[in-house]
C-alpha cells in the first residue's frame, strides 16, 4: 500500500498545484515538455514511484505521462469553471439545477442518461478528479 500511496500523493500534489495556479494546466504540453525544473522533478518522482510498483521499464514512462496527462486534463477545466461561476454567479450545482427544465425534453429521450442523472450526484471537478484517479490507481493494482 505505501507504494501505491506515493503515486496517489504525487497525483494529488499535482492537482493542488493546478488548483493554486489555474492558468498553468493549459500551458503544459504532454508531448513537448518544457524545461520547468519543478515539473521535471515531479515527473521524476512519479516515474520513481511507478518503478517501485514493479512496472516494466518500457511501461514506466508511458504510464507516468498518462497519469500526469490525466491530472493536467482534468485541471484544464479549473479556470473556465471559475470564470463560469464568476459570470453566472452560480456554482456548478446551482447551474445544473437551473438547467433542469431546458434539458428535460432531451434527457427524456435518453434512458441511460435519465436514469443516472436522477441520482443527483456531485460532479465537481474535484469529485471527477478523485473518481478518475481511483480508477487509474485500481488499474495499476490489477496490472501488477
PDB file of C-alpha atoms in Angstrom, residues 2-124:
ATOM      1  CA  UNK A   2       2.722   2.598   0.728  1.00  0.00           C
ATOM      2  CA  UNK A   3       3.997   2.318  -2.838  1.00  0.00           C
ATOM      3  CA  UNK A   4       0.539   2.934  -4.301  1.00  0.00           C
ATOM      4  CA  UNK A   5       0.112   5.813  -1.852  1.00  0.00           C
ATOM      5  CA  UNK A   6       3.190   7.515  -3.319  1.00  0.00           C
ATOM      6  CA  UNK A   7       1.616   7.593  -6.792  1.00  0.00           C
ATOM      7  CA  UNK A   8      -1.675   8.850  -5.344  1.00  0.00           C
ATOM      8  CA  UNK A   9       0.071  11.512  -3.268  1.00  0.00           C
ATOM      9  CA  UNK A  10       2.043  12.770  -6.258  1.00  0.00           C
ATOM     10  CA  UNK A  11      -1.098  12.994  -8.407  1.00  0.00           C
ATOM     11  CA  UNK A  12      -2.867  14.938  -5.647  1.00  0.00           C
ATOM     12  CA  UNK A  13       0.115  17.284  -5.262  1.00  0.00           C
ATOM     13  CA  UNK A  14      -0.018  17.984  -8.990  1.00  0.00           C
ATOM     14  CA  UNK A  15      -3.790  18.586  -8.760  1.00  0.00           C
ATOM     15  CA  UNK A  16      -3.346  21.016  -5.881  1.00  0.00           C
ATOM     16  CA  UNK A  17      -0.635  22.848  -7.815  1.00  0.00           C
ATOM     17  CA  UNK A  18      -3.048  23.315 -10.696  1.00  0.00           C
ATOM     18  CA  UNK A  19      -5.754  24.457  -8.275  1.00  0.00           C
ATOM     19  CA  UNK A  20      -3.375  27.125  -6.919  1.00  0.00           C
ATOM     20  CA  UNK A  21      -2.222  28.157 -10.408  1.00  0.00           C
ATOM     21  CA  UNK A  22      -5.299  27.643 -12.573  1.00  0.00           C
ATOM     22  CA  UNK A  23      -3.627  29.244 -15.595  1.00  0.00           C
ATOM     23  CA  UNK A  24      -0.891  26.564 -15.664  1.00  0.00           C
ATOM     24  CA  UNK A  25      -2.609  23.405 -16.950  1.00  0.00           C
ATOM     25  CA  UNK A  26      -3.425  24.767 -20.443  1.00  0.00           C
ATOM     26  CA  UNK A  27       0.192  25.860 -20.827  1.00  0.00           C
ATOM     27  CA  UNK A  28       1.739  22.432 -20.142  1.00  0.00           C
ATOM     28  CA  UNK A  29       2.392  20.100 -23.080  1.00  0.00           C
ATOM     29  CA  UNK A  30       2.433  16.348 -22.554  1.00  0.00           C
ATOM     30  CA  UNK A  31       4.197  15.616 -25.846  1.00  0.00           C
ATOM     31  CA  UNK A  32       6.561  18.614 -25.961  1.00  0.00           C
ATOM     32  CA  UNK A  33       7.749  19.019 -22.390  1.00  0.00           C
ATOM     33  CA  UNK A  34       9.051  22.368 -21.262  1.00  0.00           C
ATOM     34  CA  UNK A  35      12.201  22.764 -19.180  1.00  0.00           C
ATOM     35  CA  UNK A  36      10.490  23.511 -15.889  1.00  0.00           C
ATOM     36  CA  UNK A  37      12.768  22.449 -13.007  1.00  0.00           C
ATOM     37  CA  UNK A  38       9.945  21.668 -10.564  1.00  0.00           C
ATOM     38  CA  UNK A  39       7.939  19.961 -13.289  1.00  0.00           C
ATOM     39  CA  UNK A  40      10.836  17.710 -14.263  1.00  0.00           C
ATOM     40  CA  UNK A  41      11.470  16.869 -10.601  1.00  0.00           C
ATOM     41  CA  UNK A  42       7.795  15.999 -10.171  1.00  0.00           C
ATOM     42  CA  UNK A  43       7.939  13.792 -13.258  1.00  0.00           C
ATOM     43  CA  UNK A  44      10.997  12.013 -11.841  1.00  0.00           C
ATOM     44  CA  UNK A  45       9.155  11.397  -8.558  1.00  0.00           C
ATOM     45  CA  UNK A  46       6.165   9.936 -10.434  1.00  0.00           C
ATOM     46  CA  UNK A  47       8.414   7.688 -12.525  1.00  0.00           C
ATOM     47  CA  UNK A  48      10.294   6.523  -9.435  1.00  0.00           C
ATOM     48  CA  UNK A  49       7.012   5.746  -7.656  1.00  0.00           C
ATOM     49  CA  UNK A  50       5.770   3.780 -10.674  1.00  0.00           C
ATOM     50  CA  UNK A  51       9.083   1.925 -10.943  1.00  0.00           C
ATOM     51  CA  UNK A  52       8.754   0.879  -7.320  1.00  0.00           C
ATOM     52  CA  UNK A  53       5.445  -0.798  -8.194  1.00  0.00           C
ATOM     53  CA  UNK A  54       7.328  -3.214 -10.395  1.00  0.00           C
ATOM     54  CA  UNK A  55       6.219  -1.861 -13.760  1.00  0.00           C
ATOM     55  CA  UNK A  56       8.452  -2.823 -16.658  1.00  0.00           C
ATOM     56  CA  UNK A  57      10.783  -0.013 -17.678  1.00  0.00           C
ATOM     57  CA  UNK A  58       9.065   0.053 -21.070  1.00  0.00           C
ATOM     58  CA  UNK A  59       5.784   0.937 -19.321  1.00  0.00           C
ATOM     59  CA  UNK A  60       7.018   3.385 -16.679  1.00  0.00           C
ATOM     60  CA  UNK A  61       7.319   6.423 -18.965  1.00  0.00           C
ATOM     61  CA  UNK A  62       4.036   5.821 -20.819  1.00  0.00           C
ATOM     62  CA  UNK A  63       2.070   5.188 -17.620  1.00  0.00           C
ATOM     63  CA  UNK A  64       3.746   8.151 -15.923  1.00  0.00           C
ATOM     64  CA  UNK A  65       2.953  10.533 -18.757  1.00  0.00           C
ATOM     65  CA  UNK A  66      -0.595   9.133 -18.930  1.00  0.00           C
ATOM     66  CA  UNK A  67      -1.051   9.835 -15.206  1.00  0.00           C
ATOM     67  CA  UNK A  68       0.427  13.322 -15.466  1.00  0.00           C
ATOM     68  CA  UNK A  69      -1.741  13.912 -18.534  1.00  0.00           C
ATOM     69  CA  UNK A  70      -4.874  12.732 -16.747  1.00  0.00           C
ATOM     70  CA  UNK A  71      -4.314  15.195 -13.910  1.00  0.00           C
ATOM     71  CA  UNK A  72      -3.489  18.007 -16.344  1.00  0.00           C
ATOM     72  CA  UNK A  73      -6.515  17.203 -18.496  1.00  0.00           C
ATOM     73  CA  UNK A  74      -8.870  17.410 -15.534  1.00  0.00           C
ATOM     74  CA  UNK A  75      -7.191  20.626 -14.392  1.00  0.00           C
ATOM     75  CA  UNK A  76      -7.700  22.369 -17.736  1.00  0.00           C
ATOM     76  CA  UNK A  77     -11.321  22.972 -16.692  1.00  0.00           C
ATOM     77  CA  UNK A  78     -10.470  24.679 -13.395  1.00  0.00           C
ATOM     78  CA  UNK A  79     -10.051  28.181 -14.784  1.00  0.00           C
ATOM     79  CA  UNK A  80     -13.071  28.002 -17.094  1.00  0.00           C
ATOM     80  CA  UNK A  81     -15.166  26.711 -14.170  1.00  0.00           C
ATOM     81  CA  UNK A  82     -14.056  29.658 -12.036  1.00  0.00           C
ATOM     82  CA  UNK A  83     -14.861  32.070 -14.875  1.00  0.00           C
ATOM     83  CA  UNK A  84     -18.287  30.480 -15.392  1.00  0.00           C
ATOM     84  CA  UNK A  85     -19.022  30.756 -11.682  1.00  0.00           C
ATOM     85  CA  UNK A  86     -17.996  34.406 -11.707  1.00  0.00           C
ATOM     86  CA  UNK A  87     -20.008  35.157 -14.870  1.00  0.00           C
ATOM     87  CA  UNK A  88     -23.195  33.383 -13.771  1.00  0.00           C
ATOM     88  CA  UNK A  89     -22.991  33.908 -10.019  1.00  0.00           C
ATOM     89  CA  UNK A  90     -23.769  30.180  -9.633  1.00  0.00           C
ATOM     90  CA  UNK A  91     -21.599  27.267  -8.620  1.00  0.00           C
ATOM     91  CA  UNK A  92     -21.706  24.075 -10.690  1.00  0.00           C
ATOM     92  CA  UNK A  93     -24.559  22.518  -8.697  1.00  0.00           C
ATOM     93  CA  UNK A  94     -26.690  25.669  -8.855  1.00  0.00           C
ATOM     94  CA  UNK A  95     -26.087  25.990 -12.590  1.00  0.00           C
ATOM     95  CA  UNK A  96     -27.072  22.369 -13.218  1.00  0.00           C
ATOM     96  CA  UNK A  97     -30.274  22.884 -11.221  1.00  0.00           C
ATOM     97  CA  UNK A  98     -31.060  25.988 -13.271  1.00  0.00           C
ATOM     98  CA  UNK A  99     -30.740  23.945 -16.479  1.00  0.00           C
ATOM     99  CA  UNK A 100     -33.059  21.079 -15.496  1.00  0.00           C
ATOM    100  CA  UNK A 101     -36.089  22.455 -17.328  1.00  0.00           C
ATOM    101  CA  UNK A 102     -34.160  23.161 -20.535  1.00  0.00           C
ATOM    102  CA  UNK A 103     -32.530  19.713 -20.579  1.00  0.00           C
ATOM    103  CA  UNK A 104     -35.630  17.739 -19.533  1.00  0.00           C
ATOM    104  CA  UNK A 105     -37.032  17.131 -23.079  1.00  0.00           C
ATOM    105  CA  UNK A 106     -33.664  15.918 -24.362  1.00  0.00           C
ATOM    106  CA  UNK A 107     -32.875  13.743 -21.346  1.00  0.00           C
ATOM    107  CA  UNK A 108     -36.357  12.191 -21.522  1.00  0.00           C
ATOM    108  CA  UNK A 109     -35.279  10.574 -24.826  1.00  0.00           C
ATOM    109  CA  UNK A 110     -32.056   9.150 -23.392  1.00  0.00           C
ATOM    110  CA  UNK A 111     -32.854   6.358 -20.920  1.00  0.00           C
ATOM    111  CA  UNK A 112     -29.384   5.787 -19.503  1.00  0.00           C
ATOM    112  CA  UNK A 113     -28.660   9.475 -19.008  1.00  0.00           C
ATOM    113  CA  UNK A 114     -32.128   9.947 -17.494  1.00  0.00           C
ATOM    114  CA  UNK A 115     -31.568   7.066 -15.046  1.00  0.00           C
ATOM    115  CA  UNK A 116     -28.081   8.057 -13.883  1.00  0.00           C
ATOM    116  CA  UNK A 117     -28.711  11.802 -13.786  1.00  0.00           C
ATOM    117  CA  UNK A 118     -31.680  11.193 -11.476  1.00  0.00           C
ATOM    118  CA  UNK A 119     -29.189  10.058  -8.816  1.00  0.00           C
ATOM    119  CA  UNK A 120     -28.277  13.708  -8.161  1.00  0.00           C
ATOM    120  CA  UNK A 121     -24.538  13.108  -7.771  1.00  0.00           C
ATOM    121  CA  UNK A 122     -21.972  15.836  -7.288  1.00  0.00           C
ATOM    122  CA  UNK A 123     -19.982  16.382 -10.481  1.00  0.00           C
ATOM    123  CA  UNK A 124     -17.461  18.992  -9.397  1.00  0.00           C
TER     124      UNK A 124
END
